[in-house]
mmCIF file with all atom_site columns, C-alpha atoms and ligand atoms in Angstrom:
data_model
loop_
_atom_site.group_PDB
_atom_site.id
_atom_site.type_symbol
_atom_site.label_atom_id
_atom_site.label_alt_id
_atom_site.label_comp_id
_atom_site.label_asym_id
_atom_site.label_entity_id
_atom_site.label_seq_id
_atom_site.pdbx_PDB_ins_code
_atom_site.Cartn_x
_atom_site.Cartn_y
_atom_site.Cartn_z
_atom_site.occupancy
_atom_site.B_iso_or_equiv
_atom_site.pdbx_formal_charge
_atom_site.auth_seq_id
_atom_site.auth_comp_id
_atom_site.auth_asym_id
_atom_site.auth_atom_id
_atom_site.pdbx_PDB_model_num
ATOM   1   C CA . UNK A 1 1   ? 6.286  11.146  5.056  1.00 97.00 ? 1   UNK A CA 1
ATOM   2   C CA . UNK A 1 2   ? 6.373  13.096  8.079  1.00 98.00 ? 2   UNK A CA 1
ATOM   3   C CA . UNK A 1 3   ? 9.547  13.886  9.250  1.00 98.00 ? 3   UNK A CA 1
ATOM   4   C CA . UNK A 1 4   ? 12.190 15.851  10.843 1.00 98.00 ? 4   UNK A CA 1
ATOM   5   C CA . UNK A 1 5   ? 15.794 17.232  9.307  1.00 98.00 ? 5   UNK A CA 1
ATOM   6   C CA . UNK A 1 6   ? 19.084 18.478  11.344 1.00 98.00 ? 6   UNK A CA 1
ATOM   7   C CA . UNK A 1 7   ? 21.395 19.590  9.875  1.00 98.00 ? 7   UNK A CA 1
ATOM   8   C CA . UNK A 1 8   ? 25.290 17.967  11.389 1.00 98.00 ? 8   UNK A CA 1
ATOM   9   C CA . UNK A 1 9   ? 27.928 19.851  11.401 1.00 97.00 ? 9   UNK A CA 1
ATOM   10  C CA . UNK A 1 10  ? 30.416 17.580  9.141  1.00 95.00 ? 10  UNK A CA 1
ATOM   11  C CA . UNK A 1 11  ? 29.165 17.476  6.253  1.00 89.00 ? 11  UNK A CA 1
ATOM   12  C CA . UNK A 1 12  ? 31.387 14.781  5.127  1.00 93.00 ? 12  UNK A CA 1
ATOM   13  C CA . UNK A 1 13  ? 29.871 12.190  7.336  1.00 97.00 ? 13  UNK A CA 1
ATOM   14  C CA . UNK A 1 14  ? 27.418 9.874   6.452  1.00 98.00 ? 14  UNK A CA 1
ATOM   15  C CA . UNK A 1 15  ? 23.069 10.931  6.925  1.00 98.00 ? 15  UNK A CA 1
ATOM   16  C CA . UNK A 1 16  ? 21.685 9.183   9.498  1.00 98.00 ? 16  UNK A CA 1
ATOM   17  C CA . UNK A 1 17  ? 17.875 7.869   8.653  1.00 98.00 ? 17  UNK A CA 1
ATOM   18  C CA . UNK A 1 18  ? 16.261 6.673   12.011 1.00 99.00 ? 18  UNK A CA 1
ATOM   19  C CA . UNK A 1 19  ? 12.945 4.417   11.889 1.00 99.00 ? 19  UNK A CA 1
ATOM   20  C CA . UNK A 1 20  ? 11.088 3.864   15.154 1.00 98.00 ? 20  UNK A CA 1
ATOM   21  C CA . UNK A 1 21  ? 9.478  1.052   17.113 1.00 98.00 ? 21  UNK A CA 1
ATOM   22  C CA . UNK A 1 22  ? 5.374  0.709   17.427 1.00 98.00 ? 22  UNK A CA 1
ATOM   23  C CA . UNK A 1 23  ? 3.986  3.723   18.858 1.00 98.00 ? 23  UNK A CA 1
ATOM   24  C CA . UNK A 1 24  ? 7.157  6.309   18.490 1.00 98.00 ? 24  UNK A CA 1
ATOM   25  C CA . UNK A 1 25  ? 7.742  8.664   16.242 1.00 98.00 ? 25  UNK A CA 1
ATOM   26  C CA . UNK A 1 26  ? 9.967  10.905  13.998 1.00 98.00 ? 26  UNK A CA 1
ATOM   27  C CA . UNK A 1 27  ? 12.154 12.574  17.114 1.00 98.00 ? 27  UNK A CA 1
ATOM   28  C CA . UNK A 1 28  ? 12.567 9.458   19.317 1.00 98.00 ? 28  UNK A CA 1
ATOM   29  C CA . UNK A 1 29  ? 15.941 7.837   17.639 1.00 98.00 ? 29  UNK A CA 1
ATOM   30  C CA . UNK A 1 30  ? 17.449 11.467  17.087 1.00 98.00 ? 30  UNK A CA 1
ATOM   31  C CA . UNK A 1 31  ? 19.414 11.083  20.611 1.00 98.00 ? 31  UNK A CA 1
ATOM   32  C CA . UNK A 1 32  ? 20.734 7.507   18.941 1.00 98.00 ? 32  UNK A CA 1
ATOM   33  C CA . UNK A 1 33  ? 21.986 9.158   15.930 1.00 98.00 ? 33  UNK A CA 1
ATOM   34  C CA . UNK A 1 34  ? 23.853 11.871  18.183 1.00 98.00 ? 34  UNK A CA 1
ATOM   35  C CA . UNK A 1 35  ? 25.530 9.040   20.247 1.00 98.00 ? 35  UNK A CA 1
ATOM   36  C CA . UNK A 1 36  ? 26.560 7.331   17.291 1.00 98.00 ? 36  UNK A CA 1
ATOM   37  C CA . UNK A 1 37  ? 28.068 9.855   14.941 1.00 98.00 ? 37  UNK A CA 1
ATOM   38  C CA . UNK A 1 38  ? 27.698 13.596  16.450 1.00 96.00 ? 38  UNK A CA 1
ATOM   39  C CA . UNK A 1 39  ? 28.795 15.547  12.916 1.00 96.00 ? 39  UNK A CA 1
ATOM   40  C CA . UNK A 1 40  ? 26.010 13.541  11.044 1.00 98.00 ? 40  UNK A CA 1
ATOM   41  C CA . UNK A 1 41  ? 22.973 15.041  9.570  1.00 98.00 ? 41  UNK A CA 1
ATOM   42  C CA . UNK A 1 42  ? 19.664 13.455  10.506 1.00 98.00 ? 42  UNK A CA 1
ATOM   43  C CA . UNK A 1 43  ? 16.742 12.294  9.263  1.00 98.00 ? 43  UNK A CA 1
ATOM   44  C CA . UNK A 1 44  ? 13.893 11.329  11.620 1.00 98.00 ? 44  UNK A CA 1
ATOM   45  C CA . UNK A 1 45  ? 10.645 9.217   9.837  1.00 98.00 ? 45  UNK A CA 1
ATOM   46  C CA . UNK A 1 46  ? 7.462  8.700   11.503 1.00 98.00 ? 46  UNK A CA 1
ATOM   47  C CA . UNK A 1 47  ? 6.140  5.414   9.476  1.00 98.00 ? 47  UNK A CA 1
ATOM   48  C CA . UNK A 1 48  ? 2.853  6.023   7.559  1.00 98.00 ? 48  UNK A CA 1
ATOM   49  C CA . UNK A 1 49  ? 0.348  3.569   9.399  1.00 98.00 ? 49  UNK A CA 1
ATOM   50  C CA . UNK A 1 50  ? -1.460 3.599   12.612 1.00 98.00 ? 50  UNK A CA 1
ATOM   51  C CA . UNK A 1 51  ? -2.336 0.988   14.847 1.00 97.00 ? 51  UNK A CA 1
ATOM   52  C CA . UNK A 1 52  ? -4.997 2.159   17.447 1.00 96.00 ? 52  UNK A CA 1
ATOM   53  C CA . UNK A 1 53  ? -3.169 5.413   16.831 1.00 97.00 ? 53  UNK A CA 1
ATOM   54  C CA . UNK A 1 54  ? 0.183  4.444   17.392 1.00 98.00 ? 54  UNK A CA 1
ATOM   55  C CA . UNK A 1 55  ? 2.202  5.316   14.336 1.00 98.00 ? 55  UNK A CA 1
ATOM   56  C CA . UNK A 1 56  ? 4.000  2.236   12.469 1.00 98.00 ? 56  UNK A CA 1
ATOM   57  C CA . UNK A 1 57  ? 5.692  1.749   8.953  1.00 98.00 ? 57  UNK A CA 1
ATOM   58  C CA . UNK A 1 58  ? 3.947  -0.978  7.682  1.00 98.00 ? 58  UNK A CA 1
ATOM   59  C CA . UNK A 1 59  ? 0.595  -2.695  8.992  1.00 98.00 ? 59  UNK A CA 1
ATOM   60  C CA . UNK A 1 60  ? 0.497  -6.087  10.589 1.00 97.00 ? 60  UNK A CA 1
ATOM   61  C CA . UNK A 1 61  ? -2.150 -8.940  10.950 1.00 96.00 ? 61  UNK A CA 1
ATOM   62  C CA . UNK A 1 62  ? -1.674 -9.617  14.493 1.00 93.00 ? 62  UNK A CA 1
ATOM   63  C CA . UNK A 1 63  ? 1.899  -9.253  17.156 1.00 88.00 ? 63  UNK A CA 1
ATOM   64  C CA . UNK A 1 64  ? 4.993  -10.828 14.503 1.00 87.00 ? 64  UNK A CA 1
ATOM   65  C CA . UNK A 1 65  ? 2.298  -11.603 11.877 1.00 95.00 ? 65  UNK A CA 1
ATOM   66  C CA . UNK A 1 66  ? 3.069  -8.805  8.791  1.00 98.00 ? 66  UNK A CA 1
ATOM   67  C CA . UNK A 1 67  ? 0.232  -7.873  6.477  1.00 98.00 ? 67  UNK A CA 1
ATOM   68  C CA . UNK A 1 68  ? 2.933  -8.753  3.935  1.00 98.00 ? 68  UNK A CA 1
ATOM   69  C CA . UNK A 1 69  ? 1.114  -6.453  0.508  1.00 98.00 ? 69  UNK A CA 1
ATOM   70  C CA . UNK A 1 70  ? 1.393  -2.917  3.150  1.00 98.00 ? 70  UNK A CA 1
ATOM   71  C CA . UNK A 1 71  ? 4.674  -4.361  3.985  1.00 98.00 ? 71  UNK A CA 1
ATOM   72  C CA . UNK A 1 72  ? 6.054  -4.486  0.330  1.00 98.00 ? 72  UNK A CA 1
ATOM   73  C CA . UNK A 1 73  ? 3.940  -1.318  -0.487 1.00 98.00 ? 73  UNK A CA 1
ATOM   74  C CA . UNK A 1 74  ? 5.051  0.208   2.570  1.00 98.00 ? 74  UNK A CA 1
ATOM   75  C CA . UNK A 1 75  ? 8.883  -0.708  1.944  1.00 98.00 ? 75  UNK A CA 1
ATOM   76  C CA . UNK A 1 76  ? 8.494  0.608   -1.461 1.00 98.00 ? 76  UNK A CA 1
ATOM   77  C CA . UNK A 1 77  ? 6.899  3.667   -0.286 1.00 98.00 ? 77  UNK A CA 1
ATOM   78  C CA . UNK A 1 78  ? 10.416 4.669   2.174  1.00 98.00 ? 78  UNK A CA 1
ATOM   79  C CA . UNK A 1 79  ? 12.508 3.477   -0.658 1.00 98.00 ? 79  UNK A CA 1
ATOM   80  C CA . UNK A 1 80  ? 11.207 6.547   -2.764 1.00 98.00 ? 80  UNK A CA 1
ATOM   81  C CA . UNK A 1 81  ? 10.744 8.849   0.323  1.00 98.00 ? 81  UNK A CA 1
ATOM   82  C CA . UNK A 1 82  ? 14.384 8.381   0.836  1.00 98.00 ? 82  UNK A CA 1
ATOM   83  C CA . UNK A 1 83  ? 15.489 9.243   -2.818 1.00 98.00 ? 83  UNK A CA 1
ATOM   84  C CA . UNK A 1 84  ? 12.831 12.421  -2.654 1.00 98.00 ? 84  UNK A CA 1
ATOM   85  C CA . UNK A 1 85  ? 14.248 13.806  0.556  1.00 98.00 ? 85  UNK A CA 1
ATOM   86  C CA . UNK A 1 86  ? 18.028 13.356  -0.656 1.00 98.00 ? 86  UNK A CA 1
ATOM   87  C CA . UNK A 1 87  ? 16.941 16.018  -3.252 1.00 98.00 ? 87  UNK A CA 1
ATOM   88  C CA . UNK A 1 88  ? 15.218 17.978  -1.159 1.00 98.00 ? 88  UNK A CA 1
ATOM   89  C CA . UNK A 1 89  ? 17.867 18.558  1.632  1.00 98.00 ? 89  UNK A CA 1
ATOM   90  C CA . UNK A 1 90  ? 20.776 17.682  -0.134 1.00 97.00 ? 90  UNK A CA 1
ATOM   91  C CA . UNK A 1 91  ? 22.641 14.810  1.427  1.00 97.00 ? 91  UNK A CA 1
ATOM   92  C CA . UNK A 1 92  ? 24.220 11.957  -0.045 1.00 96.00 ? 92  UNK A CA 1
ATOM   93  C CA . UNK A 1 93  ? 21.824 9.318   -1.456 1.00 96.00 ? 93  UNK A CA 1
ATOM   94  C CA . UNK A 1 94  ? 24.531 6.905   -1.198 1.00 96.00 ? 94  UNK A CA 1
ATOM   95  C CA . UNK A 1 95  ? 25.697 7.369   1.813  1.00 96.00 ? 95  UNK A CA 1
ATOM   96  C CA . UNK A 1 96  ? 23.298 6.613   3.934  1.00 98.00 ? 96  UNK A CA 1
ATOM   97  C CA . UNK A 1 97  ? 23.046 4.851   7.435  1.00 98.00 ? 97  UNK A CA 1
ATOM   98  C CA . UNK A 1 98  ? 19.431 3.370   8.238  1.00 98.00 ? 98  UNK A CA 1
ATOM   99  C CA . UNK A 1 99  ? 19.041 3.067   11.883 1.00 99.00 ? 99  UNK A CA 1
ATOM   100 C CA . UNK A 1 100 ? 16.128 1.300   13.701 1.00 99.00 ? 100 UNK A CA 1
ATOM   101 C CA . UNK A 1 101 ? 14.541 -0.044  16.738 1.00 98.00 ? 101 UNK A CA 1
ATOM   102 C CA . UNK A 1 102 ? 12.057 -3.128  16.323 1.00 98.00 ? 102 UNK A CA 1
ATOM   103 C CA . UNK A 1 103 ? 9.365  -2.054  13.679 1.00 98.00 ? 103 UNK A CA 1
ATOM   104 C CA . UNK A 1 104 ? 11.678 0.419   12.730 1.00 98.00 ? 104 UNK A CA 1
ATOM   105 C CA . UNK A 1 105 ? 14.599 -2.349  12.341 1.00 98.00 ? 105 UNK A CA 1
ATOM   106 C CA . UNK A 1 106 ? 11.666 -4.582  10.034 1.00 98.00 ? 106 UNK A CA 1
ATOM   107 C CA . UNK A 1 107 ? 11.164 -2.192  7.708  1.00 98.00 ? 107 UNK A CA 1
ATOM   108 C CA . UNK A 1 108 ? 14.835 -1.404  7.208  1.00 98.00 ? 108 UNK A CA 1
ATOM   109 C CA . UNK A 1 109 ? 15.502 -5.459  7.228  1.00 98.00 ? 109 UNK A CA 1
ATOM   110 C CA . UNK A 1 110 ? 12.656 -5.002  4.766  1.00 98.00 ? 110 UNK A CA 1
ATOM   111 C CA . UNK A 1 111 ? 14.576 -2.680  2.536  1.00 98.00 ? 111 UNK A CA 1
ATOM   112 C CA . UNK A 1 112 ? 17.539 -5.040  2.773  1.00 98.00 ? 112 UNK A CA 1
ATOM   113 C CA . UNK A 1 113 ? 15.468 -7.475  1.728  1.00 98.00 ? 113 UNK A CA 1
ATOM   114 C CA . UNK A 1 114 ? 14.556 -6.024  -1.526 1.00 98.00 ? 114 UNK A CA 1
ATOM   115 C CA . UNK A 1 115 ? 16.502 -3.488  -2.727 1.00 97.00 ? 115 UNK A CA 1
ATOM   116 C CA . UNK A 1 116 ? 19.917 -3.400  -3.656 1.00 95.00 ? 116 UNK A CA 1
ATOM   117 C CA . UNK A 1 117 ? 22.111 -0.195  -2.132 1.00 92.00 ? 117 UNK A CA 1
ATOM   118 C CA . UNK A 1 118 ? 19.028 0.910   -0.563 1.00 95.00 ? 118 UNK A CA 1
ATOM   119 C CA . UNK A 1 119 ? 21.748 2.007   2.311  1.00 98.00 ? 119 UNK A CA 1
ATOM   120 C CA . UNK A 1 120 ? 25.279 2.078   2.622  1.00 98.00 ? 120 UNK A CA 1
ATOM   121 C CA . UNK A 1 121 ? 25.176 0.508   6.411  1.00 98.00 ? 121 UNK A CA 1
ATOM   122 C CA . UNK A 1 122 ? 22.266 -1.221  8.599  1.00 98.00 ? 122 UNK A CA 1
ATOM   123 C CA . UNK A 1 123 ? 21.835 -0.765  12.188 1.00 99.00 ? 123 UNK A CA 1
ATOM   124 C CA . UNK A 1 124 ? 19.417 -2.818  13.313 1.00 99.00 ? 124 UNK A CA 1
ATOM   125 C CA . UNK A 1 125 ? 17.571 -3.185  17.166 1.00 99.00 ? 125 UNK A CA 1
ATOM   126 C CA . UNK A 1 126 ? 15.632 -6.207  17.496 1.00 98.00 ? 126 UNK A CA 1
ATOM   127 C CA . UNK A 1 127 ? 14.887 -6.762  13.863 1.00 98.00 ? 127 UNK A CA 1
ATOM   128 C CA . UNK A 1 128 ? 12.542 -9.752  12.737 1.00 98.00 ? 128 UNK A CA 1
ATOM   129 C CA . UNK A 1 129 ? 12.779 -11.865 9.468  1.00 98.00 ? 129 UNK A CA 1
ATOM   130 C CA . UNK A 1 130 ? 10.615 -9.295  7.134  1.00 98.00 ? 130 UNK A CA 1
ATOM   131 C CA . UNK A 1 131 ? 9.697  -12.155 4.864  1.00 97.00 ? 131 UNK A CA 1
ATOM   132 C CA . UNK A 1 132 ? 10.519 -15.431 4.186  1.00 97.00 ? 132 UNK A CA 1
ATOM   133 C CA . UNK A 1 133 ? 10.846 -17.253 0.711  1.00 96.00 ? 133 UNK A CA 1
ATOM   134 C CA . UNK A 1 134 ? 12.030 -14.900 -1.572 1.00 97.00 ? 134 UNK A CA 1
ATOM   135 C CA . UNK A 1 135 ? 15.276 -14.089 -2.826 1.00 97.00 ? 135 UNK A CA 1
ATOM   136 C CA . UNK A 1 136 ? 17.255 -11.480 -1.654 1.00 98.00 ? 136 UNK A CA 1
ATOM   137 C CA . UNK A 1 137 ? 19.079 -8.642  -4.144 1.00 98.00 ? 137 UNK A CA 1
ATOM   138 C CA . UNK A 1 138 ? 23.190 -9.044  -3.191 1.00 98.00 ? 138 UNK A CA 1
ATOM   139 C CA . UNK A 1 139 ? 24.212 -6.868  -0.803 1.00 97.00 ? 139 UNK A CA 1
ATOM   140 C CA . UNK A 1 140 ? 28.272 -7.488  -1.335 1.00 98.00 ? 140 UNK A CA 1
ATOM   141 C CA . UNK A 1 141 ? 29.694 -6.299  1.904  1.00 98.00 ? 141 UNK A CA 1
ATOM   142 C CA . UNK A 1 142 ? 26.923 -3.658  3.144  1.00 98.00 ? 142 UNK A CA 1
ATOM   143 C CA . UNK A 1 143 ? 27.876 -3.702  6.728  1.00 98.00 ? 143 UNK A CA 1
ATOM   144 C CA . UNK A 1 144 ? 25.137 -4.524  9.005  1.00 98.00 ? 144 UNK A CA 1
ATOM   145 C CA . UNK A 1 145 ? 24.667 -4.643  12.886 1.00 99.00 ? 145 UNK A CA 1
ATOM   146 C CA . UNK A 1 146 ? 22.412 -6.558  14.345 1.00 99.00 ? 146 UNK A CA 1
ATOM   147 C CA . UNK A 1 147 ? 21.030 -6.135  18.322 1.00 98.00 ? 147 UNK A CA 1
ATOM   148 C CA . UNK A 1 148 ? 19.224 -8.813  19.229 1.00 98.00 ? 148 UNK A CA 1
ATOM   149 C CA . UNK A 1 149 ? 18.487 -10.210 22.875 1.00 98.00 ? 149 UNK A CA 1
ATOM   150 C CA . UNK A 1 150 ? 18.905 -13.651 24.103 1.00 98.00 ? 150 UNK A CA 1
ATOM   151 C CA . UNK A 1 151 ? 15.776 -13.225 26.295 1.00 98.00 ? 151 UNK A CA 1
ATOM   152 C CA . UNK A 1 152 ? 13.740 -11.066 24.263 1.00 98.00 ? 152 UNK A CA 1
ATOM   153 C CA . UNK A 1 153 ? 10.395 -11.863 23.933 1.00 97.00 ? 153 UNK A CA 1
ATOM   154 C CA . UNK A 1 154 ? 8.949  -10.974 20.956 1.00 97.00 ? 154 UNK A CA 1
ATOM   155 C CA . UNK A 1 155 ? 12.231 -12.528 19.138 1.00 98.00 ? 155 UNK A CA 1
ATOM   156 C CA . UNK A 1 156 ? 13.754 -16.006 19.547 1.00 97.00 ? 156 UNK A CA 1
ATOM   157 C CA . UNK A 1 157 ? 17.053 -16.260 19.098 1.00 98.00 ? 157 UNK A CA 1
ATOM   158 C CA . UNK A 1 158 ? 16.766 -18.867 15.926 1.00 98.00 ? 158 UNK A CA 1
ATOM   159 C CA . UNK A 1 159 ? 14.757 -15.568 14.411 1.00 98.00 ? 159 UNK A CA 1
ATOM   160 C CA . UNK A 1 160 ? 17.928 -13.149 15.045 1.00 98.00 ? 160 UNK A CA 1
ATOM   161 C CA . UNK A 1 161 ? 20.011 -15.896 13.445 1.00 98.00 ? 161 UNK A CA 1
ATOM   162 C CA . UNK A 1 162 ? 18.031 -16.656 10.863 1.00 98.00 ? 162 UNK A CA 1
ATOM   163 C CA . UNK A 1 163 ? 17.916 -12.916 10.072 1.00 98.00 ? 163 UNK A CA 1
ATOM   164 C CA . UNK A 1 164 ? 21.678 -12.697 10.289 1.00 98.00 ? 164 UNK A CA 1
ATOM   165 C CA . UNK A 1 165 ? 22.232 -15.703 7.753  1.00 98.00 ? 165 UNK A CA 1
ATOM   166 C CA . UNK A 1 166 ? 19.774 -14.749 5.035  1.00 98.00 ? 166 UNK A CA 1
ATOM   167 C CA . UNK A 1 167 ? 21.540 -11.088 5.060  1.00 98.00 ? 167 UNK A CA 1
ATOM   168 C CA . UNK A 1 168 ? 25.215 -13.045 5.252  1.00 98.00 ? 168 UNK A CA 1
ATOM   169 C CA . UNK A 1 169 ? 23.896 -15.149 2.087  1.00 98.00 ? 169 UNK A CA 1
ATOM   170 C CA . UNK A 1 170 ? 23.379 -12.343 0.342  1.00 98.00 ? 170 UNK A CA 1
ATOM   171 C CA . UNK A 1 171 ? 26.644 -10.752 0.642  1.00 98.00 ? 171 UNK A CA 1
ATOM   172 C CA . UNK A 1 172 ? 26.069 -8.550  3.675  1.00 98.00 ? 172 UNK A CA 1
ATOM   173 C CA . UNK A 1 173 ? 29.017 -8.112  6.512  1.00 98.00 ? 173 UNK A CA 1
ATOM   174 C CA . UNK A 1 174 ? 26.652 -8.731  9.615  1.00 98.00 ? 174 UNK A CA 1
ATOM   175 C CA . UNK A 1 175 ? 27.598 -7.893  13.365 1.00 98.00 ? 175 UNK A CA 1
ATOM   176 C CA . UNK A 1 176 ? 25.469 -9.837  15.503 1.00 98.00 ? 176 UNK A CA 1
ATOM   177 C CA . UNK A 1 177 ? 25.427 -8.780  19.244 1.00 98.00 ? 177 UNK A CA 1
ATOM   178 C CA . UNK A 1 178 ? 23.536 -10.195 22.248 1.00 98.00 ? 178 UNK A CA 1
ATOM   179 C CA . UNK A 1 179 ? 22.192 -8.399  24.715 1.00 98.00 ? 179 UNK A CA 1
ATOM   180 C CA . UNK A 1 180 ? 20.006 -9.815  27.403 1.00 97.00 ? 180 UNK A CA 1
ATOM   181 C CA . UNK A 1 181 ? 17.310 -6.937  28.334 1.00 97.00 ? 181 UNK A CA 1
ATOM   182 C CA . UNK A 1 182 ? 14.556 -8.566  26.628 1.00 98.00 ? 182 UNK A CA 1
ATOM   183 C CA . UNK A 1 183 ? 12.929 -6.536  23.942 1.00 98.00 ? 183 UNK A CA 1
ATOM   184 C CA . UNK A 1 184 ? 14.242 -3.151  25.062 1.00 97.00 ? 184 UNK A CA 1
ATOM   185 C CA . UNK A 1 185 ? 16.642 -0.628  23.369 1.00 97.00 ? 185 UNK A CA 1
ATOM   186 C CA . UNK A 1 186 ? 19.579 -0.597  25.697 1.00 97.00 ? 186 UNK A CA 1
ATOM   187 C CA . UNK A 1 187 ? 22.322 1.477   26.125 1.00 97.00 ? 187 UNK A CA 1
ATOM   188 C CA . UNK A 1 188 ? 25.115 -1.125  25.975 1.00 97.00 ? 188 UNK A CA 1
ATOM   189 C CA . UNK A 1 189 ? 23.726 -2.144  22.862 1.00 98.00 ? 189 UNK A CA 1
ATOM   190 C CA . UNK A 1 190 ? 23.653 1.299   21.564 1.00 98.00 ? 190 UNK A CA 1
ATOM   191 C CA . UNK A 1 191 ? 27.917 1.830   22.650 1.00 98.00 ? 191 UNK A CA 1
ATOM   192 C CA . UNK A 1 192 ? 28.067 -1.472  21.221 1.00 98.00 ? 192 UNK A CA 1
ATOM   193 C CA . UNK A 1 193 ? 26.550 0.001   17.707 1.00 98.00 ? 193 UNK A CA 1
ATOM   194 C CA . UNK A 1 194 ? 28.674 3.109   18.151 1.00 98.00 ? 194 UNK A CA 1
ATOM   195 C CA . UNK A 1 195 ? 31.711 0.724   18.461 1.00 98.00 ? 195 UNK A CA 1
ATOM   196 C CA . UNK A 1 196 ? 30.728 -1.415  15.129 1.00 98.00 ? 196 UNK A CA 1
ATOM   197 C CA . UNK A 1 197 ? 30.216 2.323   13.333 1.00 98.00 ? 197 UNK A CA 1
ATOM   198 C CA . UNK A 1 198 ? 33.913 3.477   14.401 1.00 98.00 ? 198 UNK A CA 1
ATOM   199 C CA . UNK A 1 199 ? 35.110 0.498   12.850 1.00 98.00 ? 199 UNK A CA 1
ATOM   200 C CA . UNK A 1 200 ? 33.408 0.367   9.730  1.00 97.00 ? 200 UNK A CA 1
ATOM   201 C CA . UNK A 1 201 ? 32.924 4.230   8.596  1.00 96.00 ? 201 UNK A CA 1
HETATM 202 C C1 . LIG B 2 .   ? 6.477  -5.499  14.335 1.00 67.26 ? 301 LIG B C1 1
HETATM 203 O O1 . LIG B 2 .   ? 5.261  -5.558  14.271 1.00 67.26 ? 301 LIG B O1 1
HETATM 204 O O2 . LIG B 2 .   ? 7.179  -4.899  13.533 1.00 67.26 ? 301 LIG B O2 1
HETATM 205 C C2 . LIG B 2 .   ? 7.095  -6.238  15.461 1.00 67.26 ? 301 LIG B C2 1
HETATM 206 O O3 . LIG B 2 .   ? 6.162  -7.028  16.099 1.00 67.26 ? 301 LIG B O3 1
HETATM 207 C C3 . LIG B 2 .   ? 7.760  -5.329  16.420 1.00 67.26 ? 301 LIG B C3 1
HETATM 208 C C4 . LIG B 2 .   ? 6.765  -4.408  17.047 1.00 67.26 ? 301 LIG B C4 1
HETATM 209 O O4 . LIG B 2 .   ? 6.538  -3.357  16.488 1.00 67.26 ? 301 LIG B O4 1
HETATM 210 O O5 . LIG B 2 .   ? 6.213  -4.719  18.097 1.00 67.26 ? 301 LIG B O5 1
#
């Protein structure tokens, strides 16, 4: 996948992996990641699809409808990108921190959804439900924040809930904070994110 690597400067701290929204790409979250935990080494991922050439990481029928095959390809397809670049630069396959903002967040929910230890923490900006009727693999604790927005548009609240209590059901220690800037990243919920990380790494 294309991608970019920096190096932190503790190398005791957890990787960051940050997945962007529609249309971004492999530097935009690398500011987030900064903010968040400074010392961390980064990796940046620009997903593998494009949509009237804006880059995504998985393809999808029409706005909040998922081509649900690229989705499970596409999920299974960062899964082994993620194990490939741990070898290749070195860091700590299990001790990763996924971090991303709305398609970004899906395919990370996605991961959630169907691996087991696919991460070692979830942070999660205006994530969907990646699919619904399945089973998910337990998750026993895997701390997970959740932004969501009480006015966003492109997710109701009963989605960000329902999100929240499939991941709970499967074990999962979910933070679930409300903003109310509609579908946008915002900075209070990024010092909110950088809060939940102090507490739980
Ligand atoms: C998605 O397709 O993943 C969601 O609709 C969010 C978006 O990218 O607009």
């Amino acid at each position: 996948m294309k991608h970019v690597f920096v190096q932190g400067s503790s190398p005791a701290a957890p990787t960051f992996v940050m997945f962007h929204g529609t249309g971004g790409n492999e530097h935009d979250l690398l500011p987030i990641a900064e903010m968040i935990s400074p010392g961390s080494s980064v990796l940046g991922l620009r997903g593998n699809v494009l949509e009237n050439g804006m880059p995504r990481f998985f393809r999808r029928l029409t706005e909040g409808v998922f081509d649900e095959q690229d989705l499970i390809a596409r999920t299974d397809e960062v899964k082994a990108y993620l194990d490939e670049a741990a070898k290749e630069y070195g860091f700590d396959r299990g001790s990763l921190i996924a971090v991303g903002y709305s398609n970004g967040a899906n395919i990370i929910a996605s991961l959630l959804f169907h691996y087991a230890s696919a991460v070692k923490g979830a942070i999660l900006f205006h994530p969907m439900v990646p699919r619904r009727g399945i089973e998910l693999p337990a998750s026993p604790g895997l701390p997970v924040f959740i932004g969501a927005g009480t006015n966003d548009p492109l997710v109701r609240s009963a989605e960000s809930e329902e999100l929240t209590g499939l991941l709970e059901k499967a074990g999962a220690a979910v933070t679930l904070h409300w903003g109310h800037q509609g579908h946008q990243l915002s900075r209070s919920e990024v010092e909110a994110a950088q809060a939940w990380y102090k507490e739980h790494f």
